Coordinates of C-alpha atoms in Angstrom, one line a residue:
Chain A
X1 CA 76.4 186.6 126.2
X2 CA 78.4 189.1 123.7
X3 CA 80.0 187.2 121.1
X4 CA 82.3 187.8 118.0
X5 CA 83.6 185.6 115.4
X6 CA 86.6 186.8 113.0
X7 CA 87.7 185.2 110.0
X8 CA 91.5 186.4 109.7
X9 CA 91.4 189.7 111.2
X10 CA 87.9 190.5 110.0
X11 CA 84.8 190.6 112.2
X12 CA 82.1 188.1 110.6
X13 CA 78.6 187.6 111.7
X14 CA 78.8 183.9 112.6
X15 CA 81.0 180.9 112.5
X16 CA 80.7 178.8 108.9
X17 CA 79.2 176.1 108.8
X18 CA 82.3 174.1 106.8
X19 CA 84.5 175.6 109.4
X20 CA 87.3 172.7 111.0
X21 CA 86.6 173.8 114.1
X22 CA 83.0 172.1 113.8
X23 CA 84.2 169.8 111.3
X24 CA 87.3 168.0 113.0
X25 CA 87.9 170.1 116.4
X26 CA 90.9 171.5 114.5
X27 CA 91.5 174.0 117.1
X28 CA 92.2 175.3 120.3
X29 CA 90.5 177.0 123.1
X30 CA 90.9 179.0 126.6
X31 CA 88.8 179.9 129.1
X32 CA 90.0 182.6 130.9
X33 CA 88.6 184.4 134.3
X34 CA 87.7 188.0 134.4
X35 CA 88.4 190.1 137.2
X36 CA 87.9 193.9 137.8
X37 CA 87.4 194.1 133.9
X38 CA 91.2 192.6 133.0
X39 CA 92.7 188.6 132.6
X40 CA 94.9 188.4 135.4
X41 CA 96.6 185.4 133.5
X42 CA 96.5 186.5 130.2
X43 CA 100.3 186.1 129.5
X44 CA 100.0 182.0 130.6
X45 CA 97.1 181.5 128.1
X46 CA 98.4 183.3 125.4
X47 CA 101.4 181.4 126.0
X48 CA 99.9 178.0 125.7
X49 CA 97.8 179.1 122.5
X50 CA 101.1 180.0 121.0
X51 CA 102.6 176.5 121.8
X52 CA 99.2 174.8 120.8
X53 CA 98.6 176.6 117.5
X54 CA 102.6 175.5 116.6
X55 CA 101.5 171.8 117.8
X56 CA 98.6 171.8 115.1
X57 CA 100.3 173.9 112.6
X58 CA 97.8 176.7 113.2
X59 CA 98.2 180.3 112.8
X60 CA 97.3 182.6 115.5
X61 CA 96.4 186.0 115.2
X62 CA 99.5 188.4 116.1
X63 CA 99.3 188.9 119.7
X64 CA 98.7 193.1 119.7
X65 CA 95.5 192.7 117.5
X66 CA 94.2 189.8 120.0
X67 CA 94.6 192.0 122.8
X68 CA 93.1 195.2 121.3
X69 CA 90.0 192.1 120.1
X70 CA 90.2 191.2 123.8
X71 CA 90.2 194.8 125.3
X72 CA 87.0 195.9 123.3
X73 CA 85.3 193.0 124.5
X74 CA 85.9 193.5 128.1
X75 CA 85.1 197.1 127.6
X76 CA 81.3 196.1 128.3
X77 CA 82.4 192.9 130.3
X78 CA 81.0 193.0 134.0
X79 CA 83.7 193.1 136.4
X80 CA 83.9 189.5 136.9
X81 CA 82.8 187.1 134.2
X82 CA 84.3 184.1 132.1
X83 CA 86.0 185.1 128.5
X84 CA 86.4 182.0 126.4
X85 CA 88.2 182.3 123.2
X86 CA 87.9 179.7 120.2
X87 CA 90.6 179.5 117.6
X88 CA 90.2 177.1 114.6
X89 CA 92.4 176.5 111.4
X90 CA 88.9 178.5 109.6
X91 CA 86.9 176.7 106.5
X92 CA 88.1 173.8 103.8
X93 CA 91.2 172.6 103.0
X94 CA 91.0 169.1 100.9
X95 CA 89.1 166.9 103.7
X96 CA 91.5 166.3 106.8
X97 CA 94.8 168.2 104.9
X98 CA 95.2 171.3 107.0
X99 CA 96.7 172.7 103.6
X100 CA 94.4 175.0 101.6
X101 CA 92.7 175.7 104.9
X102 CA 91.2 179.4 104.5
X103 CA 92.4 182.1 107.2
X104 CA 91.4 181.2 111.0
X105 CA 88.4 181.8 112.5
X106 CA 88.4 183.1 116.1
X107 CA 85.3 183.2 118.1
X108 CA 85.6 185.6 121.3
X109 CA 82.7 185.0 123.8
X110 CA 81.9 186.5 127.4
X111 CA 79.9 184.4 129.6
X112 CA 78.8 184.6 133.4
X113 CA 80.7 183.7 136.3
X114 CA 79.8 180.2 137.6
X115 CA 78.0 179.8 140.6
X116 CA 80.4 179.3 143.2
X117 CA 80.9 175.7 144.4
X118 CA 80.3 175.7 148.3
X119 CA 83.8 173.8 148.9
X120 CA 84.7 171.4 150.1
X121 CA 84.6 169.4 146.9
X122 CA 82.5 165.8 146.4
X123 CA 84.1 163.5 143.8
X124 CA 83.7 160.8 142.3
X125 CA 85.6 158.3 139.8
X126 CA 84.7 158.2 136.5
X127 CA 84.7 154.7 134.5
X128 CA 85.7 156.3 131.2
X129 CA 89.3 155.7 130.8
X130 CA 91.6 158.6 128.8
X131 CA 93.6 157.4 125.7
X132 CA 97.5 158.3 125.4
X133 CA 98.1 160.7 122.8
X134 CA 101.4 162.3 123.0
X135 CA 100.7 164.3 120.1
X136 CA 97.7 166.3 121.6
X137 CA 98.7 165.7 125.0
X138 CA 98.8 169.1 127.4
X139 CA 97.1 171.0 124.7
X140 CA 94.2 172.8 124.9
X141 CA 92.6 171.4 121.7
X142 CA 88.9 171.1 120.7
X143 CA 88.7 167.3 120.7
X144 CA 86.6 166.9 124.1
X145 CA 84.6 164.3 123.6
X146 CA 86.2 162.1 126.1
X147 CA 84.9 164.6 128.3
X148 CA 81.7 165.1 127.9
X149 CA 81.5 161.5 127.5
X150 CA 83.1 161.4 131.6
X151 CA 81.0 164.3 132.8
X152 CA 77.8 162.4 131.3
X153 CA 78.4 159.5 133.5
X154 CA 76.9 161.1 136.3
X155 CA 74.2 163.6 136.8
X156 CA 73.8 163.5 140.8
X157 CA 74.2 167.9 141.6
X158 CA 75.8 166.6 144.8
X159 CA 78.7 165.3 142.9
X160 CA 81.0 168.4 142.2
X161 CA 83.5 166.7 139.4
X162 CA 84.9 163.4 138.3
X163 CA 88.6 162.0 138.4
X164 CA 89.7 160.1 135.3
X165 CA 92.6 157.6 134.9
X166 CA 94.4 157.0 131.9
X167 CA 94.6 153.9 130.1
X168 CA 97.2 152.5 131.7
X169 CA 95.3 153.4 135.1
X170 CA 97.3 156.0 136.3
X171 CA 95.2 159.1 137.6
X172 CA 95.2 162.2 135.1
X173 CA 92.6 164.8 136.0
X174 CA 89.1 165.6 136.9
X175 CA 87.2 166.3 133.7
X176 CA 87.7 169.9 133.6
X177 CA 90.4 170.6 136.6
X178 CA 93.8 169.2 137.2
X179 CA 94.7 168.0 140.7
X180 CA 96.9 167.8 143.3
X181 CA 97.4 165.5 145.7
X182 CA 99.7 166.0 149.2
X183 CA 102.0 163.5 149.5
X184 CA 105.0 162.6 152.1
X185 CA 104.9 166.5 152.1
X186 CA 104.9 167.5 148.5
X187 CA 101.9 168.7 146.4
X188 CA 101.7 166.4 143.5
X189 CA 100.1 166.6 140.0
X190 CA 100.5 164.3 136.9
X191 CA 102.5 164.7 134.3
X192 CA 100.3 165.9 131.0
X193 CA 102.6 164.6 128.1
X194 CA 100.6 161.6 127.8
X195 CA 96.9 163.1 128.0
X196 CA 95.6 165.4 130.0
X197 CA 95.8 169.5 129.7
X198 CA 98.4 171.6 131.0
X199 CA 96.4 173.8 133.0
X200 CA 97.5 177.4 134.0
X201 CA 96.5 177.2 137.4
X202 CA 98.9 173.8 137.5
X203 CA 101.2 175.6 135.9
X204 CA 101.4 178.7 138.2
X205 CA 101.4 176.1 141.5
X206 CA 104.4 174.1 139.9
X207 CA 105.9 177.5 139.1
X208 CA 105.3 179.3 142.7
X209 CA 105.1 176.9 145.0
X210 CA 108.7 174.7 146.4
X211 CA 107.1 171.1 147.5
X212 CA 104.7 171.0 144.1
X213 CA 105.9 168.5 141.3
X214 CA 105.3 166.3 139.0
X215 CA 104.7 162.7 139.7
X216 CA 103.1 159.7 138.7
X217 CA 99.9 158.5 140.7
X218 CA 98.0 155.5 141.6
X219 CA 94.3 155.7 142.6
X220 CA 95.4 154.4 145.7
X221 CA 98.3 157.3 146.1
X222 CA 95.4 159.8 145.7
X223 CA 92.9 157.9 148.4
X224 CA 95.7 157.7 150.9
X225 CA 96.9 161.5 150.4
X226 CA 96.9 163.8 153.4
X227 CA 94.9 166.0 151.1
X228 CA 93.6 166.8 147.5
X229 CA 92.8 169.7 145.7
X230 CA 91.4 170.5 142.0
X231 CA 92.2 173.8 140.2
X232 CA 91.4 175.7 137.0
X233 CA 91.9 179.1 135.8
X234 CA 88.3 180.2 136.3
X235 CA 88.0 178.9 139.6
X236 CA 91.2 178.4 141.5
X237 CA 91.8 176.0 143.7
X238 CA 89.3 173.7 144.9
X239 CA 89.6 171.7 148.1
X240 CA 88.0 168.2 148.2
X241 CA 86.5 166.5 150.8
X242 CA 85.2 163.6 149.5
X243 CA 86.2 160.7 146.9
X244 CA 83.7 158.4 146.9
X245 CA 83.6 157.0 150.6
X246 CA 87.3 158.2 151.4
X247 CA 86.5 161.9 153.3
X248 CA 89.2 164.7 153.8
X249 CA 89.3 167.0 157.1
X250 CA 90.4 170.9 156.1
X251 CA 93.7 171.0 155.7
X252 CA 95.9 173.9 157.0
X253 CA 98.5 174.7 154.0
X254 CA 96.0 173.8 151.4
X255 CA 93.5 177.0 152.6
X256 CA 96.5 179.5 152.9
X257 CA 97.7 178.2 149.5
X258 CA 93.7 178.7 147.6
X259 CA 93.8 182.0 149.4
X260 CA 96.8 182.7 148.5
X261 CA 95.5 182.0 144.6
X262 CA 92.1 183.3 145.1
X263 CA 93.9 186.8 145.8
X264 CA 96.0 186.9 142.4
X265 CA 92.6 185.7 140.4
X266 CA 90.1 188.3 141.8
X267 CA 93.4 191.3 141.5
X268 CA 92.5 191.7 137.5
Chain B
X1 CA 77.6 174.2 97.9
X2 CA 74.5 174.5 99.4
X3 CA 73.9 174.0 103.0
X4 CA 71.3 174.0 105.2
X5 CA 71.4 174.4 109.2
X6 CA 68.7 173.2 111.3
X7 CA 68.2 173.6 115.5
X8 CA 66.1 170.9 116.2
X9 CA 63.7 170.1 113.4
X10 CA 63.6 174.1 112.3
X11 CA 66.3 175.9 110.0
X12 CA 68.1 178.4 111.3
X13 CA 70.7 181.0 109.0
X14 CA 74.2 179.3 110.8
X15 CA 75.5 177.6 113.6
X16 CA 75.5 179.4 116.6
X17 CA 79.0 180.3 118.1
X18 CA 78.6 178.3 121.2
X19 CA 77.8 175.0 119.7
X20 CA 79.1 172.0 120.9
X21 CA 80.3 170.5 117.6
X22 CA 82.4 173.4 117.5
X23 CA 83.5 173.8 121.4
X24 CA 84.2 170.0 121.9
X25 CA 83.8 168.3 118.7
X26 CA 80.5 166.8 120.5
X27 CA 78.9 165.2 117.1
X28 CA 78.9 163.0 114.5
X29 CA 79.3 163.2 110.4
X30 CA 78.0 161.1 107.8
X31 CA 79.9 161.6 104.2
X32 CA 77.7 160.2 101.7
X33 CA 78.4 159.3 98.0
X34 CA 76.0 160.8 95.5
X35 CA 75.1 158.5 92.4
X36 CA 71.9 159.8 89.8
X37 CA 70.6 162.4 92.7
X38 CA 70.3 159.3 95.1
X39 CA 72.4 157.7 98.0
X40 CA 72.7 154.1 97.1
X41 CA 74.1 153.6 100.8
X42 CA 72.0 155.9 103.2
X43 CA 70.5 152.6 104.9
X44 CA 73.9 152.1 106.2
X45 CA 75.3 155.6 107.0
X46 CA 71.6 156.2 109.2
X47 CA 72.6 152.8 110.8
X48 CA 76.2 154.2 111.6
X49 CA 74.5 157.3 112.7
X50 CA 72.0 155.7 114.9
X51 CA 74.4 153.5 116.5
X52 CA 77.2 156.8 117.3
X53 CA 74.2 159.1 118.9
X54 CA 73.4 155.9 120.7
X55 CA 76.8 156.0 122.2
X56 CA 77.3 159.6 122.7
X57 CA 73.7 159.8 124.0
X58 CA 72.6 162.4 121.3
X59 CA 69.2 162.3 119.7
X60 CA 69.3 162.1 116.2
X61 CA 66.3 163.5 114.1
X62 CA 63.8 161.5 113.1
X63 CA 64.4 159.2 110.3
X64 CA 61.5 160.5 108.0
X65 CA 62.0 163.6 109.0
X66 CA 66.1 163.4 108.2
X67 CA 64.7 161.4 104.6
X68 CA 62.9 164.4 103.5
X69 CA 65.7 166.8 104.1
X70 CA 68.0 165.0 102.4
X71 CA 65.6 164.9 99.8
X72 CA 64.9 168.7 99.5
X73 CA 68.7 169.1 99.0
X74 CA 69.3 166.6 96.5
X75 CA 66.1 167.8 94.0
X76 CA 68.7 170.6 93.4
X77 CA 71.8 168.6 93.3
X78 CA 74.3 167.4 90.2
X79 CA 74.3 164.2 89.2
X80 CA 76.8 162.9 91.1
X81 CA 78.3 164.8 94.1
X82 CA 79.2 164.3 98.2
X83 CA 76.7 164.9 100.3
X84 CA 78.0 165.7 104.3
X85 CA 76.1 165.2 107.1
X86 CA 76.7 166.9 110.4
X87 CA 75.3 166.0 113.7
X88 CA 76.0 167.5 117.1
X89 CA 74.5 168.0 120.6
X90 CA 73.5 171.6 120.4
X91 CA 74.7 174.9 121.9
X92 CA 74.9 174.7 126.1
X93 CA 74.9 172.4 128.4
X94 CA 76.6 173.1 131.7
X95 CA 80.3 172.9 130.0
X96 CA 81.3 169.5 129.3
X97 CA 77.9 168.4 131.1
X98 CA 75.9 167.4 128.0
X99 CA 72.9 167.6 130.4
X100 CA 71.0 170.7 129.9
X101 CA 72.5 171.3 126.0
X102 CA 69.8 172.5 123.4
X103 CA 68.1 170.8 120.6
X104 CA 70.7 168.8 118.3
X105 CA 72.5 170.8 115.2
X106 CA 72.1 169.8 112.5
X107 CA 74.5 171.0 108.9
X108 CA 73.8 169.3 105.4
X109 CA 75.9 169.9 102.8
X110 CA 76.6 169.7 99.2
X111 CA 80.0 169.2 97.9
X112 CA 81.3 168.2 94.1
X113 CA 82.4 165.0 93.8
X114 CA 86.6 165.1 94.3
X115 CA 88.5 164.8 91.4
X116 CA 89.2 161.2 90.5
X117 CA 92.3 159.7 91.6
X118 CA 94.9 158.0 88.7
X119 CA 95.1 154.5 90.5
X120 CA 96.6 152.5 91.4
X121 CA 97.4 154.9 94.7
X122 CA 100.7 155.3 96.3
X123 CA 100.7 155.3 100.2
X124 CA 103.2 156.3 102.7
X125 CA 103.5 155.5 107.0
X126 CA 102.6 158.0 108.9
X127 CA 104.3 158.8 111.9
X128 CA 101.8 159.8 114.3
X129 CA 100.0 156.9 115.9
X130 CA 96.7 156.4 116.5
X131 CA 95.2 156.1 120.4
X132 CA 93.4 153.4 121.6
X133 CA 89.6 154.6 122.7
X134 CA 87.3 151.8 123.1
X135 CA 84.9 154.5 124.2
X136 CA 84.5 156.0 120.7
X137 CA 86.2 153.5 118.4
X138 CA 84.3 152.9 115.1
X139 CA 82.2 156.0 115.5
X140 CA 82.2 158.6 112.9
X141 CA 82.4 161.4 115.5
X142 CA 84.4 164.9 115.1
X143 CA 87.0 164.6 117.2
X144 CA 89.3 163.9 114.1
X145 CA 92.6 165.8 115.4
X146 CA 94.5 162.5 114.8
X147 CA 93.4 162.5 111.6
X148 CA 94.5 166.2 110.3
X149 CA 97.7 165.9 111.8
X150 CA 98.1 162.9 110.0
X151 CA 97.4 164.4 106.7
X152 CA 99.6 167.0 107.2
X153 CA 102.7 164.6 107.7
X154 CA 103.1 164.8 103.9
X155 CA 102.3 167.5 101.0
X156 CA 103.8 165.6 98.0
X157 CA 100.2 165.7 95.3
X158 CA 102.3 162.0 94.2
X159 CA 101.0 160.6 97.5
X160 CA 97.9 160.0 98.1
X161 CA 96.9 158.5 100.8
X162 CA 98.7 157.7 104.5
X163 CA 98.5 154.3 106.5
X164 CA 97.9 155.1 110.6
X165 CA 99.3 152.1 113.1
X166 CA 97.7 152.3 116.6
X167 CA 99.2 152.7 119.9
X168 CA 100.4 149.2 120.1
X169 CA 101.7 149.5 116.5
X170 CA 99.2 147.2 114.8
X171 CA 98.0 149.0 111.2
X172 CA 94.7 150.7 111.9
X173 CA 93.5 152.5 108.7
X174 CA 94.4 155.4 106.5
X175 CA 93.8 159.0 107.2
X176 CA 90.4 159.0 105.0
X177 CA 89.7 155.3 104.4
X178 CA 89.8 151.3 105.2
X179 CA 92.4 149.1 104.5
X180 CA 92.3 145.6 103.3
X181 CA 95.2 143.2 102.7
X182 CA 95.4 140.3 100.6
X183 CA 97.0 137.5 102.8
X184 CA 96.5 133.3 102.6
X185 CA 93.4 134.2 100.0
X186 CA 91.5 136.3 102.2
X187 CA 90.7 139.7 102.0
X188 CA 91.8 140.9 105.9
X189 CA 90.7 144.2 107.4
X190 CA 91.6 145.8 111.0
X191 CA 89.4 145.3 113.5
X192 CA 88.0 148.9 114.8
X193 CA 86.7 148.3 118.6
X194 CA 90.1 150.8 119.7
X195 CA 90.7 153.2 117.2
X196 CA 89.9 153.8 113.5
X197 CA 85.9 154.3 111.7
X198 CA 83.7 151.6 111.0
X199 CA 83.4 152.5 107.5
X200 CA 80.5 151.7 105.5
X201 CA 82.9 150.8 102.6
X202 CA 84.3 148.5 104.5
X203 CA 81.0 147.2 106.1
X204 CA 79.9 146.0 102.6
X205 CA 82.8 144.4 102.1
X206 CA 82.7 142.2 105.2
X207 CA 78.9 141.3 104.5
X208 CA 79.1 140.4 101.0
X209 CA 82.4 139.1 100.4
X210 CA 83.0 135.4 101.8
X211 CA 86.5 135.9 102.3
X212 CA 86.7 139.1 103.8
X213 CA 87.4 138.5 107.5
X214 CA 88.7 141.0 110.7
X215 CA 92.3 140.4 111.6
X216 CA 95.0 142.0 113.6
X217 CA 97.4 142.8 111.1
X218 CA 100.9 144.7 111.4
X219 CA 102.8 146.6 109.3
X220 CA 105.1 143.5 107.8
X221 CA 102.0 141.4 107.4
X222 CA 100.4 144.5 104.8
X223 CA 103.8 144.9 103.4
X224 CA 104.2 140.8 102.4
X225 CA 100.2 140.9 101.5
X226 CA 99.7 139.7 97.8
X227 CA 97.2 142.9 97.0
X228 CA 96.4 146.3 99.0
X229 CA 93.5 148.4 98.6
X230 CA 91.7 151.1 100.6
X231 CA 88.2 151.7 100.3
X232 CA 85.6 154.5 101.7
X233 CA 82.0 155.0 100.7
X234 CA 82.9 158.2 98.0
X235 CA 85.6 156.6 96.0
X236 CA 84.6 153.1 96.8
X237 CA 87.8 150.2 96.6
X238 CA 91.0 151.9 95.7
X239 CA 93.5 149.8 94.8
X240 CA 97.0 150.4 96.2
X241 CA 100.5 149.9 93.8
X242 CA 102.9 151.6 96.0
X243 CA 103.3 151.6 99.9
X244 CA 107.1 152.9 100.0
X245 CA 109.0 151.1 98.3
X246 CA 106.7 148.4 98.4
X247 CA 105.3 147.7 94.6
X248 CA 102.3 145.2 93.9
X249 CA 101.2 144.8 90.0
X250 CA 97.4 144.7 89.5
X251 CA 95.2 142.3 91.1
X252 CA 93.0 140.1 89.4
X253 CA 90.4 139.6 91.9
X254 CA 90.5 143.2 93.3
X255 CA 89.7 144.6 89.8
X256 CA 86.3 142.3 89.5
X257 CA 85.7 143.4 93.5
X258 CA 86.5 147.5 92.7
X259 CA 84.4 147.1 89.5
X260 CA 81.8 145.5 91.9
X261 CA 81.9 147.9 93.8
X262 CA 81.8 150.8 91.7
X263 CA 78.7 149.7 90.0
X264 CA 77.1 149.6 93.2
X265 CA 78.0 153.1 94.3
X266 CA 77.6 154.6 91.2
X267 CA 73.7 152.7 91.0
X268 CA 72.1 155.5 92.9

């Protein structure tokens, strides 16, 4: 795994050990898919850094020297691979006051390609219930621990990923995927200004495709859906065929629309 | 300030890039009052510590082993300083999946005790609200986002401190500390099971001092209280003399309970 950590602008050899990112999760983060060498959705996750780092306060690196950071990186990249980046507020500051902070770290790392899921998806719920933050909510921030908390409930390799509801028991998301469910013909998602991330794959759906929107769910919406789906920038769009005991059939729009993003992912 | 890394129970120059701590905030902290080289409250920061890896299913070092570290690190300390303890799950895991992560992190550090505050302390509201997480409530973990945004409400050096209400608008805490309100001669404190830290401060307090007592309490109840003070286990009880425009003259029985206190703390 090639790694490099900046403080500012300038390469360091590691991450310091007072740094807010390991301190507090002050920070954001992106993973981003690789394709023939390039980040097909570069522009999207650049985009929600930018309105992360203004959510926390947090400087980002001008966008030029990122993408030159980014271009040498890839340079040795295989053709498809995962690139995450890591962008905290850096070292100190006077305990939690952001102000006196030192210049942001950045921490750019390439990692394999996962091993691909052999769809249809197996689900399950998870008891771990998120809290409503509308501060943080849609942001890709570092505070995770709700979940890895959720993904530790269950250690069964059978079961793909887990769908959480918020705390007022609406569904919000799988623990690293936003979904989708097809309803009375639309593709609906949940809104992410409670909890929840706004994912780019989400984003590009409710951005491309007519019937997709924004809706509130019930549990029971998603069981009695015609179909549901999970999507992330690294993988795409994942059918599901199972939710506990409620099973899905293929469904007809939903492969034309995963090909359809599978095609724009793998283009680089 | 000197720090030492560990991986596992061996040091190790820095913390690796990938860590969790850093990724997802997947750890704990401990921030410990120095007193004559010693820390007169490590029984009850290892007991927090215990009980948060219990929770996040992390595997804290063993105690002894943990002792004589700590021990190494004060034989070279000053007098009286803060000693930071940093606990996460490791670098790895299958992303969020903590199964499969390496050998716990482990960062101690030294830091000069902060310069003393001119009390009584003035407080303001803050604005952002704090969520309601059962799952993580009265843990000392990283995820402390809430927390630095918080703080960085307000940059006036004449404030000093910030009081947080939860979700439901009940008064939770302060960004760094416990709160206690005098009201119907009893000394009330938050209860922590949905938000805010289970400080060890505020522990003592509720062991050793008869009327000390849990409460719900909202913002008109600390505003009509007879006495304020916040308390953490560096600065001990902090007596509060301004909360807006909210003034209270000094307390009799808060100065014996501070001075109490203090003596404690500053025991080694």
């Amino acid at each position: 795994m090639a790694v490099r950590v900046y403080r500012g602008l300038s390469p360091v050899p590691a991450v310091d050990a007072g740094d807010r990112g390991l301190a507090y999760g002050d920070g954001l983060f992106e993973t981003m898919r690789v394709a023939r060498g390039r980040l097909p959705w570069w522009p999207a996750h650049h985009a929600r850094l930018a309105r992360g780092a203004a959510a926390l306060g947090l400087v980002a690196p001008p966008r030029d020297w990122l993408e030159a950071g980014l271009a040498a990186l890839l340079a040795g990249a295989p053709s498809d691979a995962v690139l995450k980046l890591v962008l905290t507020r850096g070292a100190g500051g006077r305990g939690y006051a952001p102000q006196g902070a030192g210049e942001p770290t950045l921490v750019l790392s390439l990692h394999p390609l996962p091993a691909a899921i052999a769809a249809p998806l197996v689900l399950r719920w998870c008891t771990l219930r998120l809290a409503l933050q509308p501060a943080l909510a849609g942001h890709k921030h570092l505070n995770r621990l709700e979940q890895v908390l959720a993904r530790a409930e269950w250690d069964d390799p059978d079961v793909h990923e887990g769908l959480l509801l918020d705390a007022r028991g609406r569904v919000a998301c799988a623990t690293a995927a936003n979904v989708f469910a097809r309803i009375d013909g639309r593709w609906l998602t949940p809104r992410v200004d409670e909890c929840g991330v706004a994912g780019v794959a989400r984003a590009w759906l409710l951005d491309r495709v007519p019937d997709a929107a924004e809706a509130a769910l019930s549990p029971a919406d998603v069981e009695s859906a015609e179909a549901l789906f999970l999507c992330n920038a690294v993988r795409g769009i994942l059918p599901v065929g199972r939710l506990g005991e409620r099973r899905w059939p293929p469904h007809e729009g939903l492969r034309a629309l995963a090909a359809a993003m599978g095609r724009e992912l793998a283009a680089g």
